[in-house]
XYZ file of C-alpha atoms in Angstrom:
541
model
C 0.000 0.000 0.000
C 1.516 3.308 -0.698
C 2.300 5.851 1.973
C 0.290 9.253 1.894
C 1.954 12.078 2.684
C 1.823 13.700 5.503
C -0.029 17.040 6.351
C 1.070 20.585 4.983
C 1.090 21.531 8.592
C 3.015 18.788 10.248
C 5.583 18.666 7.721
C 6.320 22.687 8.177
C 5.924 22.955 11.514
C 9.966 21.385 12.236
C 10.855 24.423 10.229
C 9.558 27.337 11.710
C 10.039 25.715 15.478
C 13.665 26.541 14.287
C 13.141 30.115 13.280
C 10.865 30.591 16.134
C 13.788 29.811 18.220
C 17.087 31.105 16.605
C 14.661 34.474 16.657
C 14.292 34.162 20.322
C 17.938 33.645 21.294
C 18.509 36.583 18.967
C 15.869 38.392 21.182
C 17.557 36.958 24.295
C 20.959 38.454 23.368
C 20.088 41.915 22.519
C 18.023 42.179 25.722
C 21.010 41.210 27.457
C 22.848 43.488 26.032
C 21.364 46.299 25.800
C 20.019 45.438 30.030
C 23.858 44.358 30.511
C 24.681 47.652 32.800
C 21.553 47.325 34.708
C 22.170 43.164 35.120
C 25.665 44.855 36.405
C 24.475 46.771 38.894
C 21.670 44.515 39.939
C 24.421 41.966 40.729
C 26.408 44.149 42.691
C 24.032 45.205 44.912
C 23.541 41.907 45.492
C 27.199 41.292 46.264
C 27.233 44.322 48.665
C 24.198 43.349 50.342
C 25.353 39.686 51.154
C 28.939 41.810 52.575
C 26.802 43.643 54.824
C 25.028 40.715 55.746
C 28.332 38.971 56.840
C 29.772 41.675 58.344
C 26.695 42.744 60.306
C 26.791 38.752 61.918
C 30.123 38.709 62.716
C 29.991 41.968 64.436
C 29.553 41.825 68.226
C 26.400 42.457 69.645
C 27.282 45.060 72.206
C 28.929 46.879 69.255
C 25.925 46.950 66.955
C 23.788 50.415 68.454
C 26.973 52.581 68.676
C 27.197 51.253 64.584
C 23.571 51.772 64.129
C 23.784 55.165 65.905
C 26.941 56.063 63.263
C 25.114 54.781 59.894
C 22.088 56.870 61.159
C 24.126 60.408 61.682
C 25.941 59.957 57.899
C 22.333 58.975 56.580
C 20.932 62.620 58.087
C 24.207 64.580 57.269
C 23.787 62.997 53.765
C 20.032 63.682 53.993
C 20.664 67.582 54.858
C 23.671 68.575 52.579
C 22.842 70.117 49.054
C 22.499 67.084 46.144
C 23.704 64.526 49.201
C 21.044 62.245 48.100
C 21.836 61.866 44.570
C 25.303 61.760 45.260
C 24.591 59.089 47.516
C 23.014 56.995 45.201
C 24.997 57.886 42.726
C 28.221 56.748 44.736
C 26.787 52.979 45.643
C 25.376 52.622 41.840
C 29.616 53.330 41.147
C 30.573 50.943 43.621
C 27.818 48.331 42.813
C 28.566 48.235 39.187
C 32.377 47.892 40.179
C 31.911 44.854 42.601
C 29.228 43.069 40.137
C 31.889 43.355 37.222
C 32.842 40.386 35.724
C 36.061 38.736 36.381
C 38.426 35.985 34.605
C 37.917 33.090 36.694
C 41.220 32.263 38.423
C 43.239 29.134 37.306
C 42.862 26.583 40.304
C 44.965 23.793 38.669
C 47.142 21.771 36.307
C 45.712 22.790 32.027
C 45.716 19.836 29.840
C 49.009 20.304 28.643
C 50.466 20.564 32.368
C 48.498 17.308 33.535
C 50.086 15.130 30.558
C 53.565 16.223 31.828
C 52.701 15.150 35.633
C 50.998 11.683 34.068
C 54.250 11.324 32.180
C 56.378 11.855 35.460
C 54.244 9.227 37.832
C 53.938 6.755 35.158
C 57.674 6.989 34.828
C 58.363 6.757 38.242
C 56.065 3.703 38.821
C 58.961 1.096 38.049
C 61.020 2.909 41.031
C 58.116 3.290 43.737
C 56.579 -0.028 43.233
C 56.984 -3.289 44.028
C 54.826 -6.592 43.305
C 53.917 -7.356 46.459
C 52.090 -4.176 47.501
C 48.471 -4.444 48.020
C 47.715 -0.588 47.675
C 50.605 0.492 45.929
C 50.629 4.416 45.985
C 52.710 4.037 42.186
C 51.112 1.700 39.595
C 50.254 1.944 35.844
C 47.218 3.989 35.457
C 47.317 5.565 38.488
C 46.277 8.738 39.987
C 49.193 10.839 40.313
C 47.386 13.904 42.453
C 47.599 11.441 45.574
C 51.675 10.911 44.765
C 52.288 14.705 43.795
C 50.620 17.095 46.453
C 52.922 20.353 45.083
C 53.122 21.327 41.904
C 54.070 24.351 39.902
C 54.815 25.759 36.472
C 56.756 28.232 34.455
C 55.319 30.519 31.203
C 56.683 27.561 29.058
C 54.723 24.406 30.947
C 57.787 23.019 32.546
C 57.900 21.971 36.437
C 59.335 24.190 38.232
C 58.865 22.834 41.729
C 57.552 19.370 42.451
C 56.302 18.094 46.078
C 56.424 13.695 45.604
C 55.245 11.277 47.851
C 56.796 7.615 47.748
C 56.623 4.511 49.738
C 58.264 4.251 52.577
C 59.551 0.674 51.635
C 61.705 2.839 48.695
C 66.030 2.253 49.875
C 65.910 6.204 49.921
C 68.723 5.553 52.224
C 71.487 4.750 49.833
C 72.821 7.176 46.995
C 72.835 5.673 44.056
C 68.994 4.730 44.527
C 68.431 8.532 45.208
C 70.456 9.188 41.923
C 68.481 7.464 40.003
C 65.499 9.116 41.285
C 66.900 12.791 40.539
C 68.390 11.582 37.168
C 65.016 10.615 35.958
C 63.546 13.230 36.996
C 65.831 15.964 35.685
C 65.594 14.218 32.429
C 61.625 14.401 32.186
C 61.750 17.492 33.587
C 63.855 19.159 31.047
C 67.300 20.051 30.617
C 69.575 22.848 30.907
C 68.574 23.877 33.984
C 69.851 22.874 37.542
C 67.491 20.885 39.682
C 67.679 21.093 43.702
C 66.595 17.441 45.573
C 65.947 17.532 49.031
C 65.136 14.251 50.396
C 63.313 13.905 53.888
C 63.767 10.338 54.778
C 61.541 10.511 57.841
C 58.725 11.711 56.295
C 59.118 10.197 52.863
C 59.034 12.876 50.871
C 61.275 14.347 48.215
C 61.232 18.287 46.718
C 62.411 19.220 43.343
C 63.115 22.537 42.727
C 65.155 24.405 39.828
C 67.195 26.908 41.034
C 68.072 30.080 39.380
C 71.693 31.183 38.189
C 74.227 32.091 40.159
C 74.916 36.466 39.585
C 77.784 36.798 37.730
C 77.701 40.435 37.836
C 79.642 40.953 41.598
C 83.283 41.998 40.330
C 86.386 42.312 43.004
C 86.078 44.225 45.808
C 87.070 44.914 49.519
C 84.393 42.728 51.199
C 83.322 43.451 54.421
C 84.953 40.349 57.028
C 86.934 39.781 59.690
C 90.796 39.178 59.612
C 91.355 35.550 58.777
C 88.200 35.175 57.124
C 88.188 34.640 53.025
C 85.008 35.318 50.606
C 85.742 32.322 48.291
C 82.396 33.391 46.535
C 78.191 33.744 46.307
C 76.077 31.032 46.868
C 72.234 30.580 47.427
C 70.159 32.593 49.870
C 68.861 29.807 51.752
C 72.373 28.206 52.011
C 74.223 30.517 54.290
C 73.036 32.408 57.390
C 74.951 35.530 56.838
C 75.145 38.380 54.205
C 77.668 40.803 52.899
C 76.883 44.302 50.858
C 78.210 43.962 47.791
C 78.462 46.492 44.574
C 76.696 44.987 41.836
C 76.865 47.502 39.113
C 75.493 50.539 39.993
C 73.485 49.272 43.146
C 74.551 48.222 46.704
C 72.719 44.758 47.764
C 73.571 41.847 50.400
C 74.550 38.763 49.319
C 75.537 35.369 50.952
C 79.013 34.561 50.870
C 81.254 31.170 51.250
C 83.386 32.149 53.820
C 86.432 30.484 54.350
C 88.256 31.294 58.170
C 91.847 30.416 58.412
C 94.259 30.883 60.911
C 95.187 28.854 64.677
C 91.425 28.220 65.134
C 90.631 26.694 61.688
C 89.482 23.482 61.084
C 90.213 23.807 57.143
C 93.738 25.381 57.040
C 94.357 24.916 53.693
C 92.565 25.385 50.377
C 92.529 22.866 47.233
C 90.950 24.213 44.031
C 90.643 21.583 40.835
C 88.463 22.357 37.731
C 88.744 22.360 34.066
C 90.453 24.570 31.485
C 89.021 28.274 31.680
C 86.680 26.640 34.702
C 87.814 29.974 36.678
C 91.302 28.580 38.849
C 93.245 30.695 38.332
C 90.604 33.581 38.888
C 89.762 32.137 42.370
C 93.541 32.433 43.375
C 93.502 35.649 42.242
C 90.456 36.902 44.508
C 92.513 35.273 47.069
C 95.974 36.529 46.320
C 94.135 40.219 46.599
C 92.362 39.183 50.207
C 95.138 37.952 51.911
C 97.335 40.919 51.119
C 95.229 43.165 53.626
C 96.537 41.685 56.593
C 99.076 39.059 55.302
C 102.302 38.225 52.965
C 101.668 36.037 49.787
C 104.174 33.893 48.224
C 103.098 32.801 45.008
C 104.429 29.900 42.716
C 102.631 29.687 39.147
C 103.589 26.328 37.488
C 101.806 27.407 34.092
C 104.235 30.647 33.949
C 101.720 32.277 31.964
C 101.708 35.796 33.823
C 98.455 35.138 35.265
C 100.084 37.106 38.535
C 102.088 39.874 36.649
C 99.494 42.403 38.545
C 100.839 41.532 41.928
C 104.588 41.544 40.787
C 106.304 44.733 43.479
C 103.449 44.995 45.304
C 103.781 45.362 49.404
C 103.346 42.213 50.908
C 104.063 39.683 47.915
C 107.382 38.165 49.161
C 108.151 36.611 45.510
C 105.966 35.207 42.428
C 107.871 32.189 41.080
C 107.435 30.487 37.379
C 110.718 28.719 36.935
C 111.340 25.388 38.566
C 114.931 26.483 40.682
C 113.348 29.731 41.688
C 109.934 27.306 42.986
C 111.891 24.893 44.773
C 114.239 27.572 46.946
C 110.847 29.576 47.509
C 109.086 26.352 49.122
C 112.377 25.346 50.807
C 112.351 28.681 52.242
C 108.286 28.820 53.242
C 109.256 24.974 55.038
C 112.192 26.893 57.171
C 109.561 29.979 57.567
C 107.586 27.641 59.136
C 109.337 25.942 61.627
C 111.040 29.236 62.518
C 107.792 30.409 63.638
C 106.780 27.452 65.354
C 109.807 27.957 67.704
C 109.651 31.062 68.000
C 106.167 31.020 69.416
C 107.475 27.707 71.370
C 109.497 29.929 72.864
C 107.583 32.980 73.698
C 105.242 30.499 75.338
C 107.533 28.956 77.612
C 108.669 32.309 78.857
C 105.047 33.493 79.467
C 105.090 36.041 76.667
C 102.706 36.375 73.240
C 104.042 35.483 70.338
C 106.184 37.869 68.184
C 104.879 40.060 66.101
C 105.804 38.283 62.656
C 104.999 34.957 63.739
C 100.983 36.190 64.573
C 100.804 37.403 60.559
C 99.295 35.317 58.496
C 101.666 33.694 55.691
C 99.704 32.496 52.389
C 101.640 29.918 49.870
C 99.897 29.976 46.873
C 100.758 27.304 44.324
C 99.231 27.069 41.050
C 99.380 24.261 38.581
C 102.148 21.993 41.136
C 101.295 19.169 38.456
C 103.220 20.946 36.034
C 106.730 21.735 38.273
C 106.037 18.165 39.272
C 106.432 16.459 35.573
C 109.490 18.920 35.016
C 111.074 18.324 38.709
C 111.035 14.796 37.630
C 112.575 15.185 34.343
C 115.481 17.108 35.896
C 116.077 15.042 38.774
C 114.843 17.025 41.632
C 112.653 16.553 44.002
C 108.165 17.065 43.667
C 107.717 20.545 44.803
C 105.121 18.999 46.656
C 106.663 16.899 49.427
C 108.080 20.466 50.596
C 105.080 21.215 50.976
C 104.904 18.372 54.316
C 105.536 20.704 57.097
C 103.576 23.910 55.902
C 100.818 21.391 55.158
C 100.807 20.026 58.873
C 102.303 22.418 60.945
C 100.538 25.906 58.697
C 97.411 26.392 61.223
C 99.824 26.820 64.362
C 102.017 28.648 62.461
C 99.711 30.963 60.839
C 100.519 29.511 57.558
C 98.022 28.865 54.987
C 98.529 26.833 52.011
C 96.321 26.841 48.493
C 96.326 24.679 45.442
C 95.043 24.885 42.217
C 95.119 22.211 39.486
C 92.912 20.641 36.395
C 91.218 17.309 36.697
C 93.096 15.638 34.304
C 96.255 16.254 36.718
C 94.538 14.963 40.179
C 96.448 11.774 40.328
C 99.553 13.599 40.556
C 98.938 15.165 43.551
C 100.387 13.920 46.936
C 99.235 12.118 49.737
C 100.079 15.051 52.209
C 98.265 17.206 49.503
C 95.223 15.364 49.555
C 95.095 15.012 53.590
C 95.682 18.368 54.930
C 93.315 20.453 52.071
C 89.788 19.742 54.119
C 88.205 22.750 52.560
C 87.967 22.034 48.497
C 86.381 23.834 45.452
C 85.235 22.513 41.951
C 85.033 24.751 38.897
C 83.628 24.514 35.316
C 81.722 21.592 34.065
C 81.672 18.344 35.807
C 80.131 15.867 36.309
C 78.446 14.145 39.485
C 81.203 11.465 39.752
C 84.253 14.182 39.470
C 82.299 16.213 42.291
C 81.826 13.181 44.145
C 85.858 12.384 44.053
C 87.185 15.816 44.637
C 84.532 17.030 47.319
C 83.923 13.644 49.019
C 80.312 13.658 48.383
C 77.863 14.522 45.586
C 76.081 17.690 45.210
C 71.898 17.941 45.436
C 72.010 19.608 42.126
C 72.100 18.731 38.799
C 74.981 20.450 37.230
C 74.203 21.832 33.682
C 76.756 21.542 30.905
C 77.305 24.814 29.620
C 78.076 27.106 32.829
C 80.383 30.477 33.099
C 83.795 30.921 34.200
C 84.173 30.650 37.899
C 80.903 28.304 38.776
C 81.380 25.141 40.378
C 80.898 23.679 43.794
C 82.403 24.438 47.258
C 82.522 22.161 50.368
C 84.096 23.000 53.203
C 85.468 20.016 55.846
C 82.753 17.877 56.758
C 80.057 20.676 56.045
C 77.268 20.661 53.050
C 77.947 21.137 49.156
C 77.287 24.737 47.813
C 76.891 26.195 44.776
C 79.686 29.026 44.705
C 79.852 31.642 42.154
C 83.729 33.582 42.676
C 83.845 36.787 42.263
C 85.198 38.305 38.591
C 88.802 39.025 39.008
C 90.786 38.852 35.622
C 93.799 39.340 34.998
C 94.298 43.442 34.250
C 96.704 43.149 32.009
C 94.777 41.042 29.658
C 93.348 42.838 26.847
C 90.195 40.754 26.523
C 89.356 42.654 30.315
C 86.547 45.349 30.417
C 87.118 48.572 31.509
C 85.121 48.175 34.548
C 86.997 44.666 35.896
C 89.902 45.869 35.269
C 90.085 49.536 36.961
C 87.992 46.980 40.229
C 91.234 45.249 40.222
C 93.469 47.536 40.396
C 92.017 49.674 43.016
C 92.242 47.055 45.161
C 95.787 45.927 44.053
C 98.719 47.311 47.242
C 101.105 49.964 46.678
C 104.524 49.898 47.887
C 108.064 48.507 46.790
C 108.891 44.910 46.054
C 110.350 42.804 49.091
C 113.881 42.737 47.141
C 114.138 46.472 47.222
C 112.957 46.978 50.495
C 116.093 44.994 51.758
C 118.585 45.743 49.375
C 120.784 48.139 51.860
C 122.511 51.812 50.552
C 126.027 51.561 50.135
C 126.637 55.181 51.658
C 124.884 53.920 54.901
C 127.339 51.833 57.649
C 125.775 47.934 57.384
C 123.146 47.808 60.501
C 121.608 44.351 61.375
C 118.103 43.687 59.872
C 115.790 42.003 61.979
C 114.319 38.564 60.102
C 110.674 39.567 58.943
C 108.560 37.896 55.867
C 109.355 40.738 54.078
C 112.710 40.115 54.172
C 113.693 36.174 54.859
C 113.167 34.778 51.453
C 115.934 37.485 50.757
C 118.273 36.902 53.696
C 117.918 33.418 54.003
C 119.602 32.894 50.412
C 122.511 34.744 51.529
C 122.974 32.960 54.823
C 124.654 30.302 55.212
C 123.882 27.113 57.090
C 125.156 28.005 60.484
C 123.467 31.678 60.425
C 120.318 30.064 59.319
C 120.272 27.807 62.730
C 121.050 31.049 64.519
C 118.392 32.971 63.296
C 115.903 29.902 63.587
């Protein structure tokens, strides 16, 4: 049988159901529009009203008349004044249509793109945080990482920035190379180029991944504001230290916390030892020390490379000698070995009588010795002895006798140095690029960063005796004789450079004057003690 059609009206009616509708949401959206200010104000009345609600309820109740008693006065002063009504009503229609305006919702968590990169992180950390056996295991496949990550935050770019995780307690989060893992993984999914903090609370099982932001290179040398006997090896992170120095960095005065490194009888680091990589920043560290030590001490400086690094502080007061040849070494550290043991009996002495010690046994004597590796290899070639094993009795003996000793040398020339050497430098420093396992060697213990692989001269890692690992950032001070300096580093280190003859001129008597005895000083025993001989050289000691 074939199918009538159906009705004119039936079969029209889907039609204009539409247009009857698109016409009233076209109606709907020009009333709102054109009633959008009053729909405004209408709201924030309402907003204001529910305020006074809540603050009228929370206010005491034997404080409510003396409020009634005030809203009354301002309504009659209002009342009374000339316009005071309109302006009245014109002033809470301003402030209603500001509270009822409308406002960007605010972002309270993760966007899509953000939530993929914490799935990615749990799911890769479920291998790590899991085990078989685990009947409600807080890391499986699938999971729900909000209950394993209860901090989170993001930079401009998506990246984590900071990351609060939550793991078993059955995770071996006592031993290193499980906590290695851990942070390797997680700087890898993170993203790199940047330097990750990890700070592991084993008691509570949690673990805090932070990236930290770059060291200032901008503080140049300058006269720092410490105590005599203490040294500003650098800058580290705010939270790292608990004390601050002013600084000049560019044209603006700020504090900043320093790695300070105290020498002298009450020292439990004595001496300094410095290893990093080719233009890792040394020789600039021994520099920024050189320049300390010369406002209250003598320096005695032996550069193995015999580049000139130290040409600046060639004549100035209180730089007994700068050494580059191997002869002129070896008599300089033969000499700094007799220095020492002079002083110790000396003071030996003074105590036994009941009197302080002299005057030039109580100031501080620095040894600086750069690139020892090098005299080494060419000590042995000629015969002679490793600089280094005169270096025995300044090494043990330097705190009581106020002497201070400082190395500097590459990785690549580690295994050369002594066992003496190794002993006696408690306080150490890393510079340039490294990696975890070099840190580890030289500092006895690995860092809670992530070092990054492209970092400026004079960045590294500082540890101090038993104490934590620091970031350190030294201060600039290049050579000023080198034409690739600026200006402004250059004219920083020279102001800060002594004045004053060389120790050699200082002592080299005037032939018109009768001979008069010259008492043994720093300033003047590398000098004298050349032209003694054996038996005046007991005498004196």
């Amino acid at each position: 049988m074939a199918r009538r059609p159906l009705p004119r009206i039936l079969s029209s009616g889907s039609a204009s159901i539409t247009r009857s509708r698109e016409v009233a949401r076209t109606a709907a959206a020009n009333a709102t529009d054109v009633l959008h200010p009053l729909i405004r104000v209408v709201r924030g009345l309402r907003l204001l009203a529910g305020a006074g609600r809540q603050k009228w309820a929370a206010t005491p109740k034997e404080r409510r008349n003396p409020i009634l008693f005030l809203v009354a006065a301002c309504v009659l002063v209002v009342v009374l004044i000339p316009y005071g009504p309109l302006l009245a009503l014109v002033t809470v229609m301003g402030a209603a249509a500001w509270k009822g305006r409308e406002r960007t919702p605010a972002r309270t968590g993760p966007g899509k793109a953000e939530t993929g990169r914490l799935q990615a992180l749990y799911e890769a950390l479920v291998p790590y945080f899991s085990v078989a056996d685990d009947p409600s295991p807080l890391f499986a496949h699938g999971g729900d990482w909000a209950k394993a990550f209860s901090g989170y935050e993001f930079d401009g770019d998506g990246r984590v920035t900071r990351l609060h995780v939550s793991y078993p307690a059955y995770f071996t989060d006592g031993e290193a190379a499980s906590r290695t893992r851990i942070e390797q993984l997680l700087h890898a999914k993170s993203g790199r180029g940047r330097e990750y903090h990890f700070a592991w609370n084993e008691e509570g099982n949690q673990l805090v991944m932070s990236v930290l932001d770059a060291l200032p290179t901008s503080i140049a040398a300058q006269r720092f504001v410490t105590a005599p006997g203490e040294t500003v090896l650098g800058f580290t992170d705010n939270d790292a230290v608990q004390r601050t120095v002013p600084v000049t960095d560019g044209d603006t005065t700020r504090d900043a916390p320093p790695v300070v490194w105290r020498t002298g009888a009450r020292s439990t680091e004595p001496h300094l030892l410095i290893v990093g990589q080719p233009g890792g920043g040394t020789t600039t560290l021994m520099r920024s020390i050189a320049i300390q030590a010369l406002q209250h001490g003598d320096v005695l400086i032996i550069e193995g490379s015999g580049t000139g690094e130290y040409a600046c502080l060639t004549g100035r007061a209180g730089v007994l000698a700068i050494e580059c040849g191997l002869a002129g070494a070896l008599t300089s550290l033969e000499w700094a070995a007799h220095e020492t043991e002079r002083r110790l009996i000396a003071a030996n002495r003074a105590r036994q009588a009941g009197h302080s010690a002299p005057e030039d046994t109580r100031r501080p004597l620095w040894i600086l010795l750069d690139r020892p590796s090098v005299l080494g290899h060419l000590a042995a070639a000629d015969g002679r002895p490793d600089p280094q094993e005169l270096l025995q009795v300044p090494l043990r003996h330097g705190r009581a006798a106020n002497v201070t000793v400082v190395l500097a040398d590459q990785f690549d020339s580690l295994d050369t140095l002594s066992e003496t050497v190794r002993t006696h430098t408690r306080a150490r420093v890393v510079l340039g690029h490294s990696s975890r396992d070099q840190i580890e060697t030289v500092l006895g213990l690995e860092p809670h960063t992530t070092p990054t692989p492209d970092v400026p001269p004079g960045r590294g890692y500082v540890r101090l005796g038993t104490g934590p690992v620091l970031r350190l950032q030294v201060p600039a001070t290049p050579d000023p004789y080198d034409d690739a300096t600026s200006e402004a580093h250059r004219q920083a280190v020279l102001d800060l450079l002594p004045t004053g003859q060389t120790p050699l001129e200082a002592t080299v008597p005037d032939p018109a004057t009768p001979a008069t005895a010259t008492p043994l000083t720093p300033q003047n025993a590398l000098t004298a003690e050349i032209a003694l001989t054996p038996e005046q050289m007991s005498l004196s000691d």
